[in-house]
XYZ file of C-alpha atoms in Angstrom:
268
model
C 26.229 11.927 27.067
C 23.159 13.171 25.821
C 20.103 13.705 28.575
C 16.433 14.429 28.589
C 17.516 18.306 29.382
C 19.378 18.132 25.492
C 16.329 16.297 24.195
C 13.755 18.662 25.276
C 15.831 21.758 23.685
C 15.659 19.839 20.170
C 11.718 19.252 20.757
C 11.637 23.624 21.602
C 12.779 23.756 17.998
C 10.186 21.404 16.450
C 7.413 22.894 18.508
C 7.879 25.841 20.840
C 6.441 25.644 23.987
C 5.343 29.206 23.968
C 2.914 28.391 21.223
C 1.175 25.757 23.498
C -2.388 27.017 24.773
C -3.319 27.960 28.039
C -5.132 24.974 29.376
C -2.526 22.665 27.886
C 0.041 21.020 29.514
C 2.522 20.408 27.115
C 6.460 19.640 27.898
C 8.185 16.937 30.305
C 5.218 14.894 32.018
C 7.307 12.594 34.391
C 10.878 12.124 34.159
C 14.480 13.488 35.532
C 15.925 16.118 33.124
C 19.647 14.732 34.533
C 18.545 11.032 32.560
C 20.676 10.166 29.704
C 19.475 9.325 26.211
C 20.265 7.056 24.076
C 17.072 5.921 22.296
C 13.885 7.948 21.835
C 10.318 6.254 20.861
C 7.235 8.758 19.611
C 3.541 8.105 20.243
C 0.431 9.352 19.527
C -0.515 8.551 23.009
C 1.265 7.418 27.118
C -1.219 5.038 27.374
C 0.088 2.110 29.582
C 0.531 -0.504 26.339
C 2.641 2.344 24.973
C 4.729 2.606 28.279
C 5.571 -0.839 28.117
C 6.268 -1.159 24.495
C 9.076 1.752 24.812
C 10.625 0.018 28.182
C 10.174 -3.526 26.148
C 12.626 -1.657 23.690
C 14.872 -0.063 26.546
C 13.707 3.512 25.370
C 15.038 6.346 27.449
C 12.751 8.547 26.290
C 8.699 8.639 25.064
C 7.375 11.920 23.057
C 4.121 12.201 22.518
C 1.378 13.760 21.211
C -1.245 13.719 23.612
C -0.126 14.882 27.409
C -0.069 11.849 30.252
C -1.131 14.721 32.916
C -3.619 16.645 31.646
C -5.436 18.158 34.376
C -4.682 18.894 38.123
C -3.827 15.360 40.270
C -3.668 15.498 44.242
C -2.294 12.244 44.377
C -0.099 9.613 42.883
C -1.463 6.171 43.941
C 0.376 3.556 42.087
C -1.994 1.170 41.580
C -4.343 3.852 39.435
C -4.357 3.989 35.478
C -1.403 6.985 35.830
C -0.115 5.976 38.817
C 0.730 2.616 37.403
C 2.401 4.950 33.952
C 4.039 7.103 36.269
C 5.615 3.793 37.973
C 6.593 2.247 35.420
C 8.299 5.265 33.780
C 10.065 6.020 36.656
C 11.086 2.337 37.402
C 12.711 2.079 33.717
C 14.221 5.664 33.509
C 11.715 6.411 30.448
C 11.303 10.188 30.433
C 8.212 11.148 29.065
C 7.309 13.897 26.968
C 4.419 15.841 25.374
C 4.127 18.469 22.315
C 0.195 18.815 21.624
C -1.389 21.851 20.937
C 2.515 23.632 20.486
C 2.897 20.661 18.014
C -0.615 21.676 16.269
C -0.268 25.288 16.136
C 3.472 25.241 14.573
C 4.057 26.257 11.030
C 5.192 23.134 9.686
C 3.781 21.272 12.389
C 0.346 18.707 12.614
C -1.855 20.778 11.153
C 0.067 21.864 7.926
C 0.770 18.084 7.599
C -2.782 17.434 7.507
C -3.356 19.971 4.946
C -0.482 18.424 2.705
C -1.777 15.213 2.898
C -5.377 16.781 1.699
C -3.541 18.032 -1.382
C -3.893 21.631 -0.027
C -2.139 24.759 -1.539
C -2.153 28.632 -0.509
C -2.813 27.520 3.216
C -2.616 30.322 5.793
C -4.433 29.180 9.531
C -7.612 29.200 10.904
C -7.028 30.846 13.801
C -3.482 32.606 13.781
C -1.682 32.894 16.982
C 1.953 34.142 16.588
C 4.263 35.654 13.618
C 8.067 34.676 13.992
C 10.450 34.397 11.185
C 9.107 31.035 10.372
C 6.099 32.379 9.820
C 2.698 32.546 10.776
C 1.518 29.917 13.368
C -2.072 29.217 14.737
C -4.403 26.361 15.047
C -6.114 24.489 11.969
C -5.537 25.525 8.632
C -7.405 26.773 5.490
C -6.465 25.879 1.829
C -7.849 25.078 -1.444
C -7.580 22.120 -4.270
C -5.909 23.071 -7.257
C -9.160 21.150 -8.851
C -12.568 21.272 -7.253
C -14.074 18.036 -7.109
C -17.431 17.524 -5.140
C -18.158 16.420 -1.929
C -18.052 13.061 -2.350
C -15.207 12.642 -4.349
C -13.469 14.233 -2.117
C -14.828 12.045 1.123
C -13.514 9.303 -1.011
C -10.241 10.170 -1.092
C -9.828 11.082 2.016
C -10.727 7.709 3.118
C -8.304 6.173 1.193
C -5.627 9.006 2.070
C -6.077 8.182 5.646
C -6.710 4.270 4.905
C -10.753 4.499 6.464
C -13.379 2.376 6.427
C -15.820 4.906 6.909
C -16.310 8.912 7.891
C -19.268 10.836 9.168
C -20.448 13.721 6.012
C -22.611 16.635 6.430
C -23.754 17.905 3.138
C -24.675 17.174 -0.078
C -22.735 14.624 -1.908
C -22.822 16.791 -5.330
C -21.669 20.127 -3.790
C -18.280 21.347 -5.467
C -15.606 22.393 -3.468
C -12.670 24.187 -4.118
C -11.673 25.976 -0.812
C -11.135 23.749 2.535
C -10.771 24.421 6.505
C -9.307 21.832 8.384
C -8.301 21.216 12.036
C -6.592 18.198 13.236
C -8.002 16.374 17.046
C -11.067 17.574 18.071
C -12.747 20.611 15.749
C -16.017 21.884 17.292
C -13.760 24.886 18.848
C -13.188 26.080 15.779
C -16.529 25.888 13.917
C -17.262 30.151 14.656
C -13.826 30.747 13.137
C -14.823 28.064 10.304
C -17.709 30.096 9.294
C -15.871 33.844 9.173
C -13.842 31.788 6.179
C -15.030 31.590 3.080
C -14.175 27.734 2.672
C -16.676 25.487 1.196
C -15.925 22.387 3.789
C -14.683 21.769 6.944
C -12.262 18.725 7.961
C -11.812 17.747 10.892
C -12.577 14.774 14.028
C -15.031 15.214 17.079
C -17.927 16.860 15.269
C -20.755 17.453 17.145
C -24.627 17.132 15.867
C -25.205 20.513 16.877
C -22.213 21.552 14.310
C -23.786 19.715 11.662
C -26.921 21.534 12.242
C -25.140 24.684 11.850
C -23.266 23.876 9.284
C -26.206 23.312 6.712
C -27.772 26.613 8.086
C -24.472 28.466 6.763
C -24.553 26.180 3.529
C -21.541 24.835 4.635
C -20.109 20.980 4.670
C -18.388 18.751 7.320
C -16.587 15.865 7.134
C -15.668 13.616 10.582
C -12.407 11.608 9.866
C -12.562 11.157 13.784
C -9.601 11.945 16.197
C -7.117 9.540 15.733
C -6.647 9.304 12.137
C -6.297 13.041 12.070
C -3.708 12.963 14.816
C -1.402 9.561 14.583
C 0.713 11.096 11.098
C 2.217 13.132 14.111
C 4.535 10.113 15.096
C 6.210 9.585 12.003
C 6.726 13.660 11.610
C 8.313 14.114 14.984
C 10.329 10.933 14.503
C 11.523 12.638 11.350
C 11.869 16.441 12.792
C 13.750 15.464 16.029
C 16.136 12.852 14.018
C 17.211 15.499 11.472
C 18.155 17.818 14.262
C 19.885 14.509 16.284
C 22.180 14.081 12.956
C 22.280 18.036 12.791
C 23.833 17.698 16.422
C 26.273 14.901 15.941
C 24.186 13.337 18.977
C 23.939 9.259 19.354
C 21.153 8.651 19.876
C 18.424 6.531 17.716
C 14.390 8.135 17.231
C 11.975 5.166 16.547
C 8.307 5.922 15.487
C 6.108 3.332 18.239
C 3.300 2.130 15.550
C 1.389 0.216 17.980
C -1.885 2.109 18.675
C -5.368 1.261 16.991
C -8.141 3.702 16.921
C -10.146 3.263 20.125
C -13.542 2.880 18.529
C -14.294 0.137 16.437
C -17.150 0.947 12.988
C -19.765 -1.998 12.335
């Protein structure tokens, strides 16, 4: 039977874990490598509502986006916010799971998927990391329309791209651009390398006032489409990734993308 060990070998081929940064902590959170698998879920997030939606559908295994450890714990209490995870997982044999910044860094990974859906052509990255024979990986990406349109044309559609009710804009409105940066999750780390470019706008979630500020000094545009709506299209393309290489394998075992989160913060 298929176990957690087999699953995380498919997920090495979707998104190395050698591409994963140095403060990340990518790769099997919580979870017995020995567990079989029969049904896989994939989240953005291992919040708690996500834990018990996957053990509500007797998942054996969770992948997600964002890691359920992040930093350094010296203790596993079971009635804290991960202690109460980690329980649960552990009580339901739910493995889970985390690809992040391996996930964004990948050539054909979260970032170029951002880029595609942004109607981006020529892309190379951002910041480049690694060559293989796939190609060149690295974090965020940097492309250009095969139209220019101006600024707030394009704000527009990415609203409706990404189904928003609003988005945060630094620039003018009227400004044509042709050439874009983007940078899925949070993209103030990014905003030096942003600026060696010679993109017109930069895409991205987390922006900071202080980038903004910046930004108009360099003549340069930003748009905000905030954190989660530039990182939840990763459920559907690991569901899709890891599935294709389950059927490549002959394996039986079922991916299902968990579409249960919301965006934490609410616009009014």
């Amino acid at each position: 039977m298929t176990n957690v060990n087999d699953i995380i070998g498919l997920m090495e081929s979707v998104a190395p874990l050698r591409l994963a940064e140095s403060w990340d902590n990518s790769g099997l959170q919580c979870g017995d490598r020995t567990w079989p698998v029969r049904h896989i879920v994939v989240a953005l997030d291992p919040s708690l509502s996500v834990v018990q939606a996957a053990c509500e559908k007797k998942a054996d295994m969770l992948i997600t986006h964002h890691p359920l450890i992040f930093q350094a714990i010296k203790n596993i209490v079971l009635d804290s916010p991960v202690g109460e995870i980690i329980s649960l997982s552990v009580r339901h044999q739910l493995a889970v799971f985390s690809a992040h910044t391996n996930l964004d860094s990948v050539k054909g990974g979260l970032n170029d998927l951002f880029a595609e859906k942004l109607g981006l052509q020529n892309c190379c990255c951002l910041e480049a990391a690694a060559s293989t024979a796939e190609g060149q990986h690295g974090m965020g990406r940097v492309g250009e329309l095969s139209t220019p349109v101006n600024l707030g044309v394009l704000a527009e559609t990415i609203k409706t791209t990404f189904g928003l009710t609003s988005l945060k804009i630094s620039g003018p409105l009227l400004m044509p651009v042709k050439k874009i940066a983007v940078c899925t999750g949070s993209g103030s780390g990014l905003m030096k390398q942003f600026f060696l470019t010679d993109t017109d706008v930069y895409v991205s979630g987390d922006l900071k006032f202080h980038d903004a500020k910046d930004a108009e000094t360099h003549h340069r545009a930003l748009i905000d489409v905030g954190h989660f709506a530039s990182e939840q299209i990763m459920i559907a393309l690991v569901a899709r990734k890891l599935a294709d290489r389950i059927k490549e394998k002959g394996l039986d075992v079922t991916v299902e993308a968990l579409q249960v989160e919301v965006d934490p913060f609410k616009y009014v």
